[in-house]
Amino acid sequence: MSDLKIIPINPKALDLPSGTASFEERRAILRKELSDKIPRSRWLDEKVVSNAPKDVTAIIGESGLLTEEEIAITEKYDAPTLVKQMIEGKLTSVDVTTAFCKRAVIAHQLTGCLVDYFEEEALEAALKADQHLKQTGKPLGPLHGLPISVKDHMPLKGHPASTGFLSTREEKSKEDCLLISILRKAGAIFYVKTNQPQAIMHLECTSFMFRTLNPFNTTLSAGGSTGGEAALIALRGSILGLGTDIGGSIRGPSAFCGIWGFKPSSQIVPLTGMPVGVLSAPISIACCGGPMTVSLEGINYFMKVILDAKPELQDSQLLRWNWPTSFVNASPKKLRVGFVLNDGHITPQPPVTNALLWARELLDKAKDKIELVPYTPYNVAEGNKLLHSLYYPTGYTELRKALKDGGEPEYSLTTNTLRETREKPLDAFEIARKNADLQDFRVKFVEHFNKFDLDVILAPCFVGPACSHDTAFYWNYTSIWNIMDWPGCVFPTPIRATGKEKYTNEEQAKEMSLESSRVVELWNKGDFEGAPVNLQLIARRHYDNELIEALHVIQGILSS
Amino acid sequence: MSDLKIIPINPKALDLPSGTASFEERRAILRKELSDKIPRSRWLDEKVVSNAPKDVTAIIGESGLLTEEEIAITEKYDAPTLVKQMIEGKLTSVDVTTAFCKRAVIAHQLTGCLVDYFEEEALEAALKADQHLKQTGKPLGPLHGLPISVKDHMPLKGHPASTGFLSTREEKSKEDCLLISILRKAGAIFYVKTNQPQAIMHLECTSFMFRTLNPFNTTLSAGGSTGGEAALIALRGSILGLGTDIGGSIRGPSAFCGIWGFKPSSQIVPLTGMPVGVLSAPISIACCGGPMTVSLEGINYFMKVILDAKPELQDSQLLRWNWPTSFVNASPKKLRVGFVLNDGHITPQPPVTNALLWARELLDKAKDKIELVPYTPYNVAEGNKLLHSLYYPTGYTELRKALKDGGEPEYSLTTNTLRETREKPLDAFEIARKNADLQDFRVKFVEHFNKFDLDVILAPCFVGPACSHDTAFYWNYTSIWNIMDWPGCVFPTPIRATGKEKYTNEEQAKEMSLESSRVVELWNKGDFEGAPVNLQLIARRHYDNELIEALHVIQGILSS
């Protein structure tokens, strides 16, 4: 039996609205259960956790809990290069898995990023990988021995999953979903499940378990819905994780935490076997799966592994897709890049503008490869309103029942997500009419886009860098690409917010729209010091391969 | 002013249920208007029409209305070879268009296949094509000067369209839909619009204007919904026409009339700009556009023209698709062909079985190229029930209102189509649940299919050859591929029904299902003499190119 003590957690990660007594009891049990799975040897000193500075990124290295080798394993590689080390016998999967297990639970104590942890099972799988390699001389597959982190709602055999409510948390998934099963066959090791917000529909990450904090400034959100992954990967407790995105849930948190995140076009990465839960949005709007990781090469490698497995032969609703991107034939012609300083709806906060200007300056010097073209997407405000009205065609009754069933308080961002949702379900006439509006919007969006003759679009990821807790109201910079189902990839820049930046024209920003003026207020009220700033590259629907090729070219220029 | 006489029409094509007095009046006006557009010189002798034999295919040649050259133009070519003749200056578009105009209206008098006719406009466009070629030495495009026939519901600028009800007939479409506009830019000439059934949802072709008759046996249906095209093309009043298919509407009529018809996977041929009307099925089930024509090469050529135009750049919901099929590298490996003698739900009528056995015998002789594998698709009965329950998510209220608004009688096959439809619309919960059932069905279907390791499937097109009028109740052999969204192409065989064929085991056929026993009854009651029999080749979703390649190989064997 375990004792009553539970693992130290940053108090801000526990700062959540209260539910009924039975909800609080259940929450306490879940936290205790997780804590009991984590060996005492991985616990930080309680004082270190409770007195942590806003920026917690240095604590892991200073904690003394990781060996030098473990620090090297977790910091020196991206997914493909780490797999290569293991396949070449330079590292064992047991050592690699141990290092990421240790680092993940330290990351969790600082940011509240995990909801489940299973070191024993992971080490057993890692040992088998090592033995297989030793005995056969062959790797298990292209992900041989690599620990991969998994967002809570994705079914992973033998582990609980939830659709964002305590009442939907099932004891144990009976089977892997298709995505997990492909990764497992490719040799991946599973060791953690990560936090996601209530209803899995915030651009932050506050679940019934934890609030996930931004490791660069814990007064800021890690972003969401795939926020647990983002904080974990930013702290190198993982170098490859799985996200889903229907409004920005891969790209938002990746941008907030300064990592790489890719939302492909829908039906490329399989969501087959993932529960829809109360989220019946896929009637009109497609959810997309994709990787969150520490390099462009990691994204490329992940996509190749998934698509080489030909998931469309298991689920014929998936697209037939090849992933030949190898960066070898990257972009022989000059790229026409649409440059979005603002989307005409909300002026981004100053650090985002600074990152855009930084990129423009560098790209302008590479005129042989890049032509920047000022571009504003078509009617972002209308598109977003339509999108939000389609997230819950079933109305809010079932969602609020799921909350009530668990005695769970409705978080303010859930209320915000439901702002265009009525109580009753839409009927088929209403859905058909909205689908027609959607089609109409998409055709007009493309008509406007076609005038610019662009290959890709360079744009903000969000209205600012990471936001203060409970203020991620505006999804426009990511969600416009969900309504279009266009692929988008966010990538880090060297820009960090100081918090002291000024708008070059605050009045103009305020006048753009009510929402834009509120974003100015949020900037003036918040503490953004240290927040990373990412940018986003977008391409037409199904130009996913070209997008990654183009990003390779752009990244080459920006990092030179 | 025109006189009161109207063009002779086979009386069976006018044998339709009666509506209100105002409906009958409007119907008479529409028939008269069409008649007035057709020059007297194109009219058959009234006695020839009213005394026509069951098989009307010989009448056109014997009518004396076509010159020998016009007979050659309309009979000797398929779409690509006829275009070639014009591009090489061996034929003019004016001559070609004149020939097809003349032949189309004769076909109409025998089968009731047209709803609109615009010779003058067509000849004007044809003259422009000829002049352009003469002046520039260059063709207008890959369809230079070729007359193409168009199903009524497709918007063609300046001409009426309807969604299958008299009350939805609009005076004139303001714009071409995307498909038409691509064809027009490629040099096509438009000269007729063709008949479609009430609600565009029968597997026969009885509209508010005409009942389209099968040219090989007018006691049989031409099939539907794209039945006007099928009868017209079978009589060579067109060699390339446009269809749509959500349950068999391209493949059924093509099979009934012995021509080639291809239903691709959805979102490949653009339906952008086509009205949905009361048919809100696309909430869950995709409609598909495709060609109906006289050769496999015609299908291939059409697909190449459409996809070379990159319609996905106009409507980003369309798939990015290449059509490199040139039959050059056709199938280097041995094809594994699933052979469907019956689908486990309904045993086909004897001539269909005979066609399958004929094909099997020939294919078995080509064991170096083909391996036939007995195959029965997964649970066709369940799939079809689910499909029918998803055709009208909005319920039948709007449809019956459209009938009532026009005083139009509800045809018996419309009632049959609505058999799984309730009055009230489904709500979003019900749709989400049905979508989940659909996904579940599809995954199980694929799981079962995967066990056979097949490249393509050779199967019946319908429960029999063309059916007696008002008896096309069973769509299972086409619609199962709609629920899966798999591509299917029907192609003619030399088999013709004599009407005297017997079931090899009638008792077994009756015992298979209630529906199967009814199909036996229909066989025993009907007169099927002369009906052509087609077969269908099917491939996995998005294996459209491979399907056409495989059909090229199979066709090579079957026709040698």
PDB file of N, CA, C and O in Angstrom, chain B residues 207-238:
ATOM      1  N   SER B 207     -39.695  10.971 -65.595  1.00  0.00           N
ATOM      2  CA  SER B 207     -39.746  12.344 -65.090  1.00  0.00           C
ATOM      3  C   SER B 207     -41.134  12.912 -65.286  1.00  0.00           C
ATOM      4  O   SER B 207     -42.055  12.229 -65.740  1.00  0.00           O
ATOM      5  N   PHE B 208     -41.290  14.174 -64.975  1.00  0.00           N
ATOM      6  CA  PHE B 208     -42.547  14.867 -65.281  1.00  0.00           C
ATOM      7  C   PHE B 208     -42.724  15.049 -66.791  1.00  0.00           C
ATOM      8  O   PHE B 208     -43.818  15.381 -67.240  1.00  0.00           O
ATOM      9  N   MET B 209     -41.700  14.779 -67.565  1.00  0.00           N
ATOM     10  CA  MET B 209     -41.781  14.927 -69.021  1.00  0.00           C
ATOM     11  C   MET B 209     -42.028  13.580 -69.721  1.00  0.00           C
ATOM     12  O   MET B 209     -42.970  13.426 -70.484  1.00  0.00           O
ATOM     13  N   PHE B 210     -41.144  12.623 -69.486  1.00  0.00           N
ATOM     14  CA  PHE B 210     -41.187  11.378 -70.245  1.00  0.00           C
ATOM     15  C   PHE B 210     -40.755  10.184 -69.392  1.00  0.00           C
ATOM     16  O   PHE B 210     -40.105  10.345 -68.372  1.00  0.00           O
ATOM     17  N   ARG B 211     -41.134   9.013 -69.877  1.00  0.00           N
ATOM     18  CA  ARG B 211     -40.564   7.756 -69.402  1.00  0.00           C
ATOM     19  C   ARG B 211     -39.533   7.328 -70.447  1.00  0.00           C
ATOM     20  O   ARG B 211     -39.888   7.130 -71.616  1.00  0.00           O
ATOM     21  N   THR B 212     -38.291   7.208 -70.065  1.00  0.00           N
ATOM     22  CA  THR B 212     -37.282   6.814 -71.054  1.00  0.00           C
ATOM     23  C   THR B 212     -37.282   5.290 -71.222  1.00  0.00           C
ATOM     24  O   THR B 212     -37.189   4.550 -70.241  1.00  0.00           O
ATOM     25  N   LEU B 213     -37.398   4.888 -72.474  1.00  0.00           N
ATOM     26  CA  LEU B 213     -37.528   3.463 -72.808  1.00  0.00           C
ATOM     27  C   LEU B 213     -36.177   2.861 -73.169  1.00  0.00           C
ATOM     28  O   LEU B 213     -35.294   3.560 -73.688  1.00  0.00           O
ATOM     29  N   ASN B 214     -36.073   1.570 -72.928  1.00  0.00           N
ATOM     30  CA  ASN B 214     -34.847   0.882 -73.317  1.00  0.00           C
ATOM     31  C   ASN B 214     -34.864   0.626 -74.829  1.00  0.00           C
ATOM     32  O   ASN B 214     -35.782  -0.010 -75.345  1.00  0.00           O
ATOM     33  N   PRO B 215     -33.897   1.115 -75.558  1.00  0.00           N
ATOM     34  CA  PRO B 215     -33.939   0.993 -77.023  1.00  0.00           C
ATOM     35  C   PRO B 215     -33.882  -0.450 -77.526  1.00  0.00           C
ATOM     36  O   PRO B 215     -34.309  -0.713 -78.646  1.00  0.00           O
ATOM     37  N   PHE B 216     -33.389  -1.356 -76.693  1.00  0.00           N
ATOM     38  CA  PHE B 216     -33.294  -2.765 -77.142  1.00  0.00           C
ATOM     39  C   PHE B 216     -34.595  -3.529 -76.908  1.00  0.00           C
ATOM     40  O   PHE B 216     -34.806  -4.591 -77.462  1.00  0.00           O
ATOM     41  N   ASN B 217     -35.433  -2.973 -76.039  1.00  0.00           N
ATOM     42  CA  ASN B 217     -36.707  -3.603 -75.734  1.00  0.00           C
ATOM     43  C   ASN B 217     -37.509  -2.568 -74.960  1.00  0.00           C
ATOM     44  O   ASN B 217     -37.276  -2.367 -73.752  1.00  0.00           O
ATOM     45  N   THR B 218     -38.451  -1.941 -75.649  1.00  0.00           N
ATOM     46  CA  THR B 218     -39.128  -0.797 -75.020  1.00  0.00           C
ATOM     47  C   THR B 218     -40.103  -1.198 -73.914  1.00  0.00           C
ATOM     48  O   THR B 218     -40.628  -0.323 -73.233  1.00  0.00           O
ATOM     49  N   THR B 219     -40.304  -2.489 -73.681  1.00  0.00           N
ATOM     50  CA  THR B 219     -41.078  -2.874 -72.489  1.00  0.00           C
ATOM     51  C   THR B 219     -40.189  -2.829 -71.246  1.00  0.00           C
ATOM     52  O   THR B 219     -40.656  -3.049 -70.139  1.00  0.00           O
ATOM     53  N   LEU B 220     -38.906  -2.563 -71.473  1.00  0.00           N
ATOM     54  CA  LEU B 220     -37.964  -2.469 -70.354  1.00  0.00           C
ATOM     55  C   LEU B 220     -37.549  -1.016 -70.140  1.00  0.00           C
ATOM     56  O   LEU B 220     -37.621  -0.189 -71.050  1.00  0.00           O
ATOM     57  N   SER B 221     -37.073  -0.750 -68.948  1.00  0.00           N
ATOM     58  CA  SER B 221     -36.609   0.598 -68.621  1.00  0.00           C
ATOM     59  C   SER B 221     -35.216   0.839 -69.188  1.00  0.00           C
ATOM     60  O   SER B 221     -34.416  -0.097 -69.344  1.00  0.00           O
ATOM     61  N   ALA B 222     -34.919   2.102 -69.466  1.00  0.00           N
ATOM     62  CA  ALA B 222     -33.553   2.491 -69.839  1.00  0.00           C
ATOM     63  C   ALA B 222     -32.659   2.568 -68.615  1.00  0.00           C
ATOM     64  O   ALA B 222     -31.459   2.795 -68.724  1.00  0.00           O
ATOM     65  N   GLY B 223     -33.267   2.400 -67.428  1.00  0.00           N
ATOM     66  CA  GLY B 223     -32.495   2.562 -66.197  1.00  0.00           C
ATOM     67  C   GLY B 223     -32.416   4.015 -65.791  1.00  0.00           C
ATOM     68  O   GLY B 223     -32.828   4.913 -66.542  1.00  0.00           O
ATOM     69  N   GLY B 224     -31.901   4.226 -64.591  1.00  0.00           N
ATOM     70  CA  GLY B 224     -31.826   5.600 -64.099  1.00  0.00           C
ATOM     71  C   GLY B 224     -30.863   5.687 -62.932  1.00  0.00           C
ATOM     72  O   GLY B 224     -30.255   4.698 -62.568  1.00  0.00           O
ATOM     73  N   SER B 225     -30.677   6.865 -62.419  1.00  0.00           N
ATOM     74  CA  SER B 225     -31.384   8.060 -62.813  1.00  0.00           C
ATOM     75  C   SER B 225     -30.875   8.657 -64.118  1.00  0.00           C
ATOM     76  O   SER B 225     -31.603   9.409 -64.765  1.00  0.00           O
ATOM     77  N   THR B 226     -29.655   8.344 -64.556  1.00  0.00           N
ATOM     78  CA  THR B 226     -29.158   9.000 -65.759  1.00  0.00           C
ATOM     79  C   THR B 226     -29.624   8.232 -67.003  1.00  0.00           C
ATOM     80  O   THR B 226     -28.831   7.906 -67.911  1.00  0.00           O
ATOM     81  N   GLY B 227     -30.927   7.966 -67.053  1.00  0.00           N
ATOM     82  CA  GLY B 227     -31.472   7.099 -68.102  1.00  0.00           C
ATOM     83  C   GLY B 227     -31.563   7.755 -69.462  1.00  0.00           C
ATOM     84  O   GLY B 227     -31.421   7.084 -70.500  1.00  0.00           O
ATOM     85  N   GLY B 228     -31.812   9.056 -69.512  1.00  0.00           N
ATOM     86  CA  GLY B 228     -31.852   9.749 -70.794  1.00  0.00           C
ATOM     87  C   GLY B 228     -30.521   9.620 -71.506  1.00  0.00           C
ATOM     88  O   GLY B 228     -30.472   9.310 -72.718  1.00  0.00           O
ATOM     89  N   GLU B 229     -29.458   9.821 -70.773  1.00  0.00           N
ATOM     90  CA  GLU B 229     -28.122   9.655 -71.347  1.00  0.00           C
ATOM     91  C   GLU B 229     -27.916   8.250 -71.900  1.00  0.00           C
ATOM     92  O   GLU B 229     -27.397   8.065 -73.003  1.00  0.00           O
ATOM     93  N   ALA B 230     -28.318   7.252 -71.097  1.00  0.00           N
ATOM     94  CA  ALA B 230     -28.046   5.866 -71.472  1.00  0.00           C
ATOM     95  C   ALA B 230     -28.746   5.499 -72.782  1.00  0.00           C
ATOM     96  O   ALA B 230     -28.129   4.913 -73.689  1.00  0.00           O
ATOM     97  N   ALA B 231     -30.047   5.847 -72.895  1.00  0.00           N
ATOM     98  CA  ALA B 231     -30.794   5.523 -74.121  1.00  0.00           C
ATOM     99  C   ALA B 231     -30.218   6.299 -75.308  1.00  0.00           C
ATOM    100  O   ALA B 231     -30.041   5.754 -76.402  1.00  0.00           O
ATOM    101  N   LEU B 232     -29.916   7.566 -75.089  1.00  0.00           N
ATOM    102  CA  LEU B 232     -29.370   8.415 -76.154  1.00  0.00           C
ATOM    103  C   LEU B 232     -28.045   7.869 -76.664  1.00  0.00           C
ATOM    104  O   LEU B 232     -27.804   7.800 -77.880  1.00  0.00           O
ATOM    105  N   ILE B 233     -27.165   7.490 -75.739  1.00  0.00           N
ATOM    106  CA  ILE B 233     -25.833   7.016 -76.129  1.00  0.00           C
ATOM    107  C   ILE B 233     -25.935   5.631 -76.783  1.00  0.00           C
ATOM    108  O   ILE B 233     -25.239   5.344 -77.757  1.00  0.00           O
ATOM    109  N   ALA B 234     -26.822   4.768 -76.234  1.00  0.00           N
ATOM    110  CA  ALA B 234     -27.002   3.443 -76.846  1.00  0.00           C
ATOM    111  C   ALA B 234     -27.436   3.576 -78.307  1.00  0.00           C
ATOM    112  O   ALA B 234     -27.047   2.775 -79.159  1.00  0.00           O
ATOM    113  N   LEU B 235     -28.224   4.620 -78.603  1.00  0.00           N
ATOM    114  CA  LEU B 235     -28.676   4.851 -79.980  1.00  0.00           C
ATOM    115  C   LEU B 235     -27.729   5.770 -80.753  1.00  0.00           C
ATOM    116  O   LEU B 235     -28.036   6.229 -81.847  1.00  0.00           O
ATOM    117  N   ARG B 236     -26.594   6.064 -80.146  1.00  0.00           N
ATOM    118  CA  ARG B 236     -25.555   6.888 -80.783  1.00  0.00           C
ATOM    119  C   ARG B 236     -26.053   8.298 -81.133  1.00  0.00           C
ATOM    120  O   ARG B 236     -25.577   8.910 -82.085  1.00  0.00           O
ATOM    121  N   GLY B 237     -27.015   8.784 -80.319  1.00  0.00           N
ATOM    122  CA  GLY B 237     -27.375  10.197 -80.419  1.00  0.00           C
ATOM    123  C   GLY B 237     -26.385  11.059 -79.646  1.00  0.00           C
ATOM    124  O   GLY B 237     -26.469  12.281 -79.636  1.00  0.00           O
ATOM    125  N   SER B 238     -25.460  10.387 -78.999  1.00  0.00           N
ATOM    126  CA  SER B 238     -24.356  11.021 -78.279  1.00  0.00           C
ATOM    127  C   SER B 238     -23.307   9.929 -78.125  1.00  0.00           C
ATOM    128  O   SER B 238     -23.640   8.730 -78.109  1.00  0.00           O
TER     129      SER B 238
END
